[in-house]
CSV table of C-alpha atoms (C1' of nucleotides) in Angstrom, one decimal:
chain,number,residue,atom,x,y,z
R,438,MET,CA,3.8,18.4,2.7
R,439,ARG,CA,0.8,16.7,1.5
R,440,ARG,CA,-0.3,15.1,5.1
R,441,LYS,CA,0.9,17.2,8.1
R,442,SER,CA,-0.6,14.2,10.6
R,443,LEU,CA,1.4,12.2,9.4
R,444,ASN,CA,5.0,14.2,9.8
R,445,GLU,CA,3.8,14.6,13.8
R,446,THR,CA,3.2,10.6,13.7
R,447,GLN,CA,5.8,8.5,14.5
R,448,CYS,CA,3.7,5.7,14.1
R,449,PRO,CA,6.1,3.0,10.9
R,450,ILE,CA,3.5,1.2,9.7
R,451,ALA,CA,2.1,5.8,9.1
R,452,ARG,CA,6.1,6.4,7.9
R,453,SER,CA,5.9,3.2,5.5
R,454,LEU,CA,3.6,4.2,3.8
R,455,GLU,CA,4.9,7.1,3.3
R,456,CYS,CA,7.1,6.0,0.9
R,457,VAL,CA,5.0,3.0,-1.0
R,458,GLY,CA,1.3,4.7,-0.3
R,459,GLU,CA,1.3,6.0,-4.1
R,460,TRP,CA,-0.4,3.1,-5.9
R,461,TRP,CA,1.9,2.2,-8.5
R,462,SER,CA,5.7,1.8,-6.2
R,463,LEU,CA,4.8,-1.1,-5.2
R,464,LEU,CA,4.5,-2.6,-8.3
R,465,ILE,CA,7.5,-0.9,-9.7
R,466,ILE,CA,9.3,-2.7,-6.7
R,467,ARG,CA,7.4,-4.9,-7.2
R,468,ASP,CA,9.2,-5.3,-10.6
R,469,ALA,CA,12.9,-4.5,-9.5
R,470,LEU,CA,13.0,-7.2,-7.2
R,471,HIS,CA,11.8,-9.9,-10.4
R,472,GLY,CA,15.2,-8.4,-12.2
R,473,LEU,CA,14.1,-5.3,-14.4
R,474,THR,CA,16.2,-2.0,-14.0
R,475,ARG,CA,16.0,-0.6,-17.2
R,476,PHE,CA,13.0,2.5,-17.5
R,477,ASP,CA,11.4,0.0,-20.9
R,478,GLU,CA,11.5,-2.9,-19.5
R,479,PHE,CA,9.1,-1.1,-15.9
R,480,GLN,CA,7.6,0.8,-18.9
R,481,LYS,CA,6.5,-2.5,-20.6
R,482,SER,CA,5.6,-4.5,-17.8
R,483,LEU,CA,3.7,-1.9,-16.3
R,484,ASP,CA,2.0,-0.2,-19.1
R,485,ILE,CA,2.5,2.6,-17.7
R,486,ALA,CA,2.3,6.0,-18.7
R,487,PRO,CA,6.1,7.6,-19.1
R,488,ASN,CA,6.3,10.4,-17.6
R,489,MET,CA,4.2,8.7,-14.5
R,490,LEU,CA,7.4,6.4,-14.6
R,491,THR,CA,10.1,8.9,-14.0
R,492,ARG,CA,7.6,11.1,-11.4
R,493,ARG,CA,7.7,7.4,-9.1
R,494,LEU,CA,10.8,6.5,-9.8
R,495,THR,CA,12.6,9.7,-9.1
R,496,ALA,CA,10.5,9.5,-5.7
R,497,LEU,CA,11.1,6.4,-5.2
R,498,MET,CA,15.0,7.8,-5.8
R,499,GLU,CA,14.6,9.8,-3.1
R,500,SER,CA,13.4,8.2,-0.2
R,501,GLY,CA,15.7,5.0,-1.5
R,502,LEU,CA,14.0,3.0,-2.4
R,503,LEU,CA,16.5,3.1,-5.4
R,504,GLU,CA,19.6,4.2,-7.2
R,505,LYS,CA,20.4,5.3,-10.5
R,506,ARG,CA,23.1,3.7,-12.3
R,507,GLN,CA,24.9,4.5,-14.8
R,508,TYR,CA,25.8,1.7,-17.7
R,509,SER,CA,26.5,3.1,-20.5
R,510,VAL,CA,29.1,5.7,-21.7
R,511,ARG,CA,27.9,6.6,-25.0
R,512,PRO,CA,25.4,6.7,-25.6
R,513,PRO,CA,23.9,8.0,-22.2
R,514,ARG,CA,22.5,4.9,-20.2
R,515,TYR,CA,20.3,4.4,-16.9
R,516,GLU,CA,18.8,1.7,-15.1
R,517,TYR,CA,17.8,1.7,-11.7
R,518,VAL,CA,18.8,-1.2,-8.7
R,519,LEU,CA,17.1,-1.8,-5.9
R,520,THR,CA,18.8,-0.5,-2.6
R,521,GLN,CA,18.2,-3.0,0.5
R,522,ARG,CA,16.3,-0.2,2.1
R,523,GLY,CA,14.2,-1.4,-1.8
R,524,ARG,CA,15.0,-5.2,-1.2
R,525,ASP,CA,13.7,-5.1,2.0
R,526,LEU,CA,10.5,-4.7,0.8
R,527,SER,CA,10.7,-8.1,-0.5
R,528,PRO,CA,8.5,-9.8,2.5
R,529,VAL,CA,5.4,-6.9,2.3
R,530,LEU,CA,5.3,-8.1,-0.9
R,531,THR,CA,5.3,-11.5,-0.3
R,532,THR,CA,2.7,-11.8,1.9
R,533,LEU,CA,0.5,-9.1,0.3
R,534,LEU,CA,1.3,-12.1,-2.5
R,535,ALA,CA,-0.1,-14.4,-0.3
R,536,TRP,CA,-3.5,-12.1,0.9
R,537,GLY,CA,-4.0,-12.0,-3.1
R,538,ASN,CA,-4.1,-15.4,-3.3
R,539,LYS,CA,-7.1,-16.8,-0.4
R,540,HIS,CA,-9.4,-13.4,-1.0
R,541,PHE,CA,-9.3,-12.8,-4.8
R,542,ALA,CA,-8.6,-15.8,-6.4
R,543,PRO,CA,-11.6,-17.8,-6.4
R,544,GLU,CA,-10.5,-19.6,-8.8
R,545,GLY,CA,-6.8,-19.8,-7.7
R,546,PRO,CA,-4.3,-18.9,-7.8
R,547,SER,CA,-2.1,-17.6,-10.5
R,548,ILE,CA,1.2,-16.7,-8.9
R,549,LEU,CA,3.0,-19.3,-6.2
R,550,LEU,CA,5.4,-18.6,-4.5
R,551,ALA,CA,7.7,-21.9,-4.6
R,552,ASP,CA,11.2,-23.4,-3.0
R,553,SER,CA,13.3,-23.6,-5.9
R,554,GLN,CA,15.5,-27.1,-5.1
R,555,THR,CA,12.4,-28.3,-4.8
R,556,GLY,CA,9.8,-27.0,-6.6
R,557,GLU,CA,7.3,-27.7,-3.2
R,558,ILE,CA,5.5,-24.8,-3.2
R,559,ALA,CA,6.0,-22.8,-0.5
R,560,GLU,CA,3.4,-21.5,2.2
R,561,PRO,CA,4.5,-18.3,4.2
R,562,VAL,CA,4.2,-17.2,7.5
R,563,LEU,CA,5.7,-14.9,9.5
R,564,VAL,CA,6.9,-16.0,12.5
R,565,ASP,CA,9.0,-14.4,15.8
R,566,LYS,CA,12.1,-15.9,14.7
R,567,VAL,CA,13.5,-15.7,18.7
R,568,THR,CA,10.7,-18.3,20.4
R,569,GLY,CA,9.6,-19.8,16.8
R,570,ARG,CA,5.4,-19.1,17.5
R,571,GLU,CA,3.5,-17.6,14.3
R,572,ILE,CA,2.7,-13.7,14.9
R,573,SER,CA,-0.4,-13.3,16.0
R,574,ALA,CA,-3.1,-10.7,17.1
R,575,GLN,CA,-3.7,-13.5,20.1
R,576,ALA,CA,0.4,-14.1,21.2
R,577,HIS,CA,2.0,-10.8,20.8
R,578,ARG,CA,1.2,-7.6,21.1
R,579,LEU,CA,2.9,-4.1,20.7
R,580,VAL,CA,4.9,-1.7,23.0
R,581,PRO,CA,6.6,1.4,23.2
R,582,GLY,CA,10.2,0.6,21.2
R,583,PRO,CA,13.4,3.3,23.0
R,584,ALA,CA,11.9,5.9,20.8
R,585,ALA,CA,8.1,6.5,21.5
R,586,SER,CA,7.5,9.9,22.8
R,587,GLU,CA,5.0,10.1,25.5
R,588,GLY,CA,1.8,10.4,23.4
R,589,MET,CA,2.6,7.7,21.4
R,590,ILE,CA,3.0,5.3,25.0
R,591,GLN,CA,-0.6,6.7,25.0
R,592,ARG,CA,-2.1,5.5,22.1
R,593,LEU,CA,-1.1,1.8,22.7
R,594,GLN,CA,-2.2,2.0,25.3
R,595,HIS,CA,-5.3,3.4,24.7
R,596,TYR,CA,-5.2,0.4,21.7
R,597,GLN,CA,-4.8,-2.8,24.9
R,598,ARG,CA,-7.7,-1.6,26.3
R,599,GLN,CA,-10.2,-1.2,23.4
R,600,TRP,CA,-8.3,-4.2,22.0
R,601,ASP,CA,-8.8,-5.8,25.1
R,602,SER,CA,-12.4,-5.1,25.8
R,603,HIS,CA,-12.7,-6.3,22.2
R,604,ALA,CA,-11.5,-9.4,22.6
R,605,THR,CA,-13.3,-10.5,25.4
R,606,THR,CA,-16.9,-8.6,23.8
R,607,THR,CA,-16.8,-9.9,20.6
R,608,ASP,CA,-15.3,-13.1,20.8
R,609,ALA,CA,-18.2,-14.5,20.6
R,610,HIS,CA,-19.2,-14.6,17.2
R,611,TYR,CA,-15.6,-14.9,15.2
R,612,HIS,CA,-16.4,-18.1,15.3
R,613,GLU,CA,-19.7,-18.0,14.0
R,614,GLU,CA,-18.8,-16.2,10.4
R,615,SER,CA,-17.9,-19.1,7.6
G,47,MET,CA,-12.4,1.2,-13.3
G,48,ARG,CA,-9.8,3.9,-13.2
G,49,ARG,CA,-6.8,1.9,-14.0
G,50,LYS,CA,-8.1,-0.8,-16.5
G,51,SER,CA,-4.5,-2.8,-16.9
G,52,LEU,CA,-5.0,-3.5,-13.1
G,53,ASN,CA,-8.5,-5.2,-14.1
G,54,GLU,CA,-6.6,-7.7,-17.0
G,55,THR,CA,-3.9,-8.7,-15.3
G,56,GLN,CA,-4.4,-11.5,-12.5
G,57,CYS,CA,-0.8,-10.9,-10.7
G,58,PRO,CA,-2.6,-10.5,-6.6
G,59,ILE,CA,-0.2,-8.5,-6.2
G,60,ALA,CA,-2.2,-6.0,-7.9
G,61,ARG,CA,-5.4,-6.7,-6.8
G,62,SER,CA,-4.4,-6.4,-3.4
G,63,LEU,CA,-3.6,-3.1,-4.0
G,64,GLU,CA,-6.3,-2.2,-5.6
G,65,CYS,CA,-8.2,-2.6,-1.7
G,66,VAL,CA,-6.0,-1.2,-0.2
G,67,GLY,CA,-4.2,1.0,-2.4
G,68,GLU,CA,-4.9,4.1,-0.5
G,69,TRP,CA,-3.5,5.5,1.3
G,70,TRP,CA,-6.1,6.2,4.0
G,71,SER,CA,-7.4,2.1,4.1
G,72,LEU,CA,-4.3,0.8,5.5
G,73,LEU,CA,-3.5,2.9,8.7
G,74,ILE,CA,-7.8,2.4,8.9
G,75,ILE,CA,-7.2,-1.4,8.9
G,76,ARG,CA,-4.6,-1.0,11.0
G,77,ASP,CA,-6.0,1.0,14.3
G,78,ALA,CA,-9.7,-1.6,13.7
G,79,LEU,CA,-6.7,-4.5,14.8
G,80,HIS,CA,-6.0,-2.3,17.6
G,81,GLY,CA,-9.7,-2.6,18.7
G,82,LEU,CA,-10.8,0.4,17.3
G,83,THR,CA,-14.2,0.0,15.6
G,84,ARG,CA,-16.3,3.3,16.2
G,85,PHE,CA,-16.4,6.3,13.6
G,86,ASP,CA,-15.8,8.9,15.6
G,87,GLU,CA,-12.3,6.5,17.4
G,88,PHE,CA,-11.0,6.2,13.8
G,89,GLN,CA,-11.7,10.1,13.7
G,90,LYS,CA,-9.5,11.3,16.2
G,91,SER,CA,-7.3,8.0,16.4
G,92,LEU,CA,-6.1,9.0,12.4
G,93,ASP,CA,-7.5,12.5,12.7
G,94,ILE,CA,-9.1,12.4,9.3
G,95,ALA,CA,-12.0,14.7,8.0
G,96,PRO,CA,-15.4,12.9,9.1
G,97,ASN,CA,-16.3,13.0,4.8
G,98,MET,CA,-13.2,11.4,3.7
G,99,LEU,CA,-13.7,8.6,6.8
G,100,THR,CA,-17.0,7.6,6.2
G,101,ARG,CA,-16.0,7.6,2.0
G,102,ARG,CA,-13.0,4.9,2.9
G,103,LEU,CA,-14.9,2.9,5.1
G,104,THR,CA,-17.1,2.4,2.7
G,105,ALA,CA,-15.2,1.6,0.3
G,106,LEU,CA,-14.0,-0.4,3.0
G,107,MET,CA,-17.0,-2.7,3.6
G,108,GLU,CA,-17.7,-2.7,-0.2
G,109,SER,CA,-14.0,-4.6,-0.6
G,110,GLY,CA,-15.6,-7.2,1.7
G,111,LEU,CA,-12.9,-5.9,5.3
G,112,LEU,CA,-15.4,-4.2,7.2
G,113,GLU,CA,-19.0,-4.8,8.2
G,114,LYS,CA,-21.4,-2.6,10.2
G,115,ARG,CA,-23.1,-3.3,13.1
G,116,GLN,CA,-26.0,-1.8,14.7
G,117,TYR,CA,-25.0,-2.5,18.5
G,118,SER,CA,-28.3,0.1,19.9
G,119,VAL,CA,-31.0,0.4,18.2
G,120,ARG,CA,-32.5,3.9,19.9
G,121,PRO,CA,-30.9,6.1,19.1
G,122,PRO,CA,-28.7,3.4,16.0
G,123,ARG,CA,-25.5,3.7,16.0
G,124,TYR,CA,-23.0,1.4,14.5
G,125,GLU,CA,-20.1,-0.3,14.6
G,126,TYR,CA,-17.3,-1.3,11.8
G,127,VAL,CA,-15.7,-5.2,12.9
G,128,LEU,CA,-13.0,-6.4,10.5
G,129,THR,CA,-14.4,-9.6,8.3
G,130,GLN,CA,-11.6,-12.0,8.3
G,131,ARG,CA,-10.7,-11.1,5.5
G,132,GLY,CA,-9.9,-7.4,7.0
G,133,ARG,CA,-8.2,-10.1,9.6
G,134,ASP,CA,-5.8,-11.0,7.4
G,135,LEU,CA,-4.1,-8.1,6.5
G,136,SER,CA,-1.9,-8.6,9.8
G,137,PRO,CA,0.5,-9.8,8.4
G,138,VAL,CA,1.2,-7.6,6.2
G,139,LEU,CA,1.1,-4.7,7.9
G,140,THR,CA,4.1,-7.0,10.9
G,141,THR,CA,5.7,-6.3,8.1
G,142,LEU,CA,4.9,-2.8,7.4
G,143,LEU,CA,6.0,-2.0,10.8
G,144,ALA,CA,9.0,-4.0,10.6
G,145,TRP,CA,10.3,-2.4,8.0
G,146,GLY,CA,9.5,1.5,8.5
G,147,ASN,CA,11.9,0.4,12.3
G,148,LYS,CA,14.6,-0.8,10.1
G,149,HIS,CA,14.8,1.5,7.8
G,150,PHE,CA,13.1,4.8,8.9
G,151,ALA,CA,13.8,5.0,13.4
G,152,PRO,CA,16.8,6.8,13.3
G,153,GLU,CA,16.4,7.0,17.2
G,154,GLY,CA,15.5,3.6,17.5
G,155,PRO,CA,11.8,2.3,16.6
G,156,SER,CA,8.8,3.6,18.9
G,157,ILE,CA,7.0,0.6,18.6
G,158,LEU,CA,8.2,-2.7,19.1
G,159,LEU,CA,6.2,-6.7,18.7
G,160,ALA,CA,6.2,-8.5,21.6
G,161,ASP,CA,5.9,-11.8,23.2
G,162,SER,CA,1.9,-11.0,25.2
G,163,GLN,CA,4.1,-14.0,27.5
G,164,THR,CA,7.5,-12.8,27.8
G,165,GLY,CA,7.0,-10.2,27.4
G,166,GLU,CA,10.3,-10.2,25.5
G,167,ILE,CA,10.2,-8.5,21.8
G,168,ALA,CA,9.5,-10.2,19.0
G,169,GLU,CA,11.2,-10.2,15.3
G,170,PRO,CA,9.1,-11.0,12.6
G,171,VAL,CA,10.7,-13.0,10.2
G,172,LEU,CA,9.1,-15.0,7.1
G,173,VAL,CA,9.3,-18.4,6.7
G,174,ASP,CA,7.9,-22.2,4.7
G,175,LYS,CA,5.9,-22.7,7.0
G,176,VAL,CA,6.1,-26.0,5.0
G,177,THR,CA,10.2,-26.3,5.0
G,178,GLY,CA,10.2,-23.7,7.9
G,179,ARG,CA,13.4,-21.9,6.8
G,180,GLU,CA,13.5,-18.8,6.0
G,181,ILE,CA,11.4,-17.2,2.5
G,182,SER,CA,14.7,-15.0,0.5
G,183,ALA,CA,14.6,-14.0,-2.9
G,184,GLN,CA,18.5,-16.6,-3.2
G,185,ALA,CA,16.3,-19.4,-2.0
G,186,HIS,CA,12.1,-19.0,-3.8
G,187,ARG,CA,10.7,-18.4,-6.7
G,188,LEU,CA,8.1,-17.6,-7.9
G,189,VAL,CA,5.5,-20.0,-10.0
G,190,PRO,CA,2.4,-20.3,-12.0
G,191,GLY,CA,-0.3,-21.3,-9.9
G,192,PRO,CA,-3.6,-23.2,-11.0
G,193,ALA,CA,-5.6,-20.1,-12.5
G,194,ALA,CA,-2.4,-18.8,-14.7
G,195,SER,CA,-2.8,-17.6,-17.7
G,196,GLU,CA,-0.7,-17.5,-20.8
G,197,GLY,CA,0.5,-13.7,-20.6
G,198,MET,CA,1.3,-14.6,-16.8
G,199,ILE,CA,2.9,-17.5,-17.3
G,200,GLN,CA,5.5,-15.9,-20.5
G,201,ARG,CA,5.2,-13.0,-17.8
G,202,LEU,CA,7.0,-14.9,-15.0
G,203,GLN,CA,8.8,-16.6,-17.6
G,204,HIS,CA,10.0,-13.4,-18.5
G,205,TYR,CA,10.7,-12.5,-15.0
G,206,GLN,CA,12.9,-15.5,-14.4
G,207,ARG,CA,15.4,-14.8,-17.1
G,208,GLN,CA,16.1,-11.7,-15.9
G,209,TRP,CA,16.7,-12.0,-12.9
G,210,ASP,CA,19.0,-14.8,-13.7
G,211,SER,CA,20.6,-12.6,-15.3
G,212,HIS,CA,20.8,-10.0,-13.1
G,213,ALA,CA,21.3,-12.2,-11.1
G,214,THR,CA,25.2,-13.5,-12.0
G,215,THR,CA,26.1,-10.9,-13.2
G,216,THR,CA,25.4,-8.5,-9.9
G,217,ASP,CA,26.4,-11.6,-7.1
G,218,ALA,CA,28.7,-14.3,-9.3
G,219,HIS,CA,28.7,-16.6,-5.9
G,220,TYR,CA,25.3,-17.0,-5.5
G,221,HIS,CA,24.3,-19.4,-8.3
G,222,GLU,CA,26.4,-21.4,-10.8
G,223,GLU,CA,25.2,-22.1,-14.3
G,224,SER,CA,24.1,-25.7,-14.5
D,945,DC,C1',-21.9,11.3,19.4
D,946,DA,C1',-22.6,9.4,13.5
D,947,DG,C1',-22.4,11.2,10.9
D,948,DT,C1',-24.1,13.7,6.2
D,949,DA,C1',-23.7,17.8,2.2
D,950,DT,C1',-20.7,21.2,0.1
D,951,DC,C1',-17.5,22.9,-2.0
D,952,DC,C1',-12.8,23.0,-3.1
D,953,DT,C1',-7.9,22.2,-3.8
D,954,DG,C1',-3.7,19.1,-4.6
D,955,DT,C1',-2.2,15.4,-7.3
D,956,DC,C1',-2.8,11.8,-9.1
D,957,DC,C1',-2.1,9.7,-13.9
D,958,DG,C1',-2.7,9.7,-18.0
D,959,DA,C1',-2.7,10.3,-23.7
D,960,DT,C1',-0.5,13.0,-26.4
D,961,DA,C1',3.6,15.0,-28.4
D,962,DC,C1',8.2,15.5,-29.2
D,963,DT,C1',13.5,15.2,-28.4
D,964,DG,C1',18.9,13.8,-28.4
N,823,DC,C1',16.0,3.4,-26.4
N,824,DA,C1',15.6,6.8,-22.9
N,825,DG,C1',13.4,9.4,-21.7
N,826,DT,C1',10.9,15.5,-20.8
N,827,DA,C1',7.1,18.4,-21.9
N,828,DT,C1',2.5,20.0,-21.3
N,829,DC,C1',-2.0,19.5,-21.2
N,830,DG,C1',-6.4,18.1,-18.8
N,831,DG,C1',-9.7,14.9,-16.4
N,832,DA,C1',-10.6,12.5,-12.1
N,833,DC,C1',-10.6,11.2,-7.6
N,834,DA,C1',-8.0,11.2,-3.3
N,835,DG,C1',-8.5,14.5,0.0
N,836,DG,C1',-9.7,18.6,3.1
N,837,DA,C1',-12.3,22.5,5.5
N,838,DT,C1',-17.0,24.2,7.2
N,839,DA,C1',-20.8,24.0,7.9
N,840,DC,C1',-25.3,21.0,9.5
N,841,DT,C1',-28.5,16.7,11.4
N,842,DG,C1',-31.7,13.5,14.2
DNA sequence: CAGTATCCTGTCCGATACTG
DNA sequence: CAGTATCGGACAGGATACTG
């Protein structure tokens, strides 16, 4: 395949990007999460060339994020629906949305998340379901899982050392940036 | 620029992807979050061609995710450190990690997130900081923010209709139409 | 060590034309 | 409406050589 280094990588982030790294992928998933299912809905919404859309849809199906379903026999018509795997990308898109709102919306956000019942604006935060505490670089760290290879363990140890020294040496100027 | 449709888009997800859509970007940020700062640390960790690394680092600096800082005068040496904007990508990477663990680790995850104090495995979930409830497609929806254009409002209304019909046809029990 | 300078290939992506 | 076929351009990404 294209990037040999990744096939050897067990890094789940790299593996995830293998699926949704291409530019349109996440936007298609975004629209699918919004309920779009048909070819021309996607095309109009994304303003994407039809051949590109075909390619991306095919790739997403091969990755198991979308399923093609026939909804009409005559004429034969298909719709593209999210699998569970695709739906599970929702938190990724939500955090991406929050990040974009925070950093690329000088005149205020144009899209916000709201509670369906109360209508109140929601503020998405990542927390540890076990302890309820907010996930942070200080309070959490990465550890090797059951399937970690020897190389991965080394890598994580290396990271840990890097982070330790980084944290102690650069803590000072963290606070002086606005 | 390359994708004219996106410059017109106010979608914060699209704007975010404008920054980190390229393939290496998020992996570099991942390593930077782990404490890597120097050119050759990145290069060894990512196994990336040096010219590509230069290009990506430059792009990330132009997007305001990284800063170049001189840490030695003679010989002149620079390090690449995350800005606040770059550090704020951490939740995105964490959710991506969780997604990868869930869907692309048949023999179990190779990397997990753990509580630094207790060592307990953490389970990242996205919740609404206001209500404390978990963010879900059923309990939350997207609404136009203060800077939403007329087109964006239309778009969100369109999404809402799509989602309603989708929800009622596929999961009738979720939502009684009022 | 920390990159820069070239050159090359793959492919992402767009535009257009066409089909059942 | 729901795509497929074909062509071409831009650029991400790779390999290699070279520099202070």
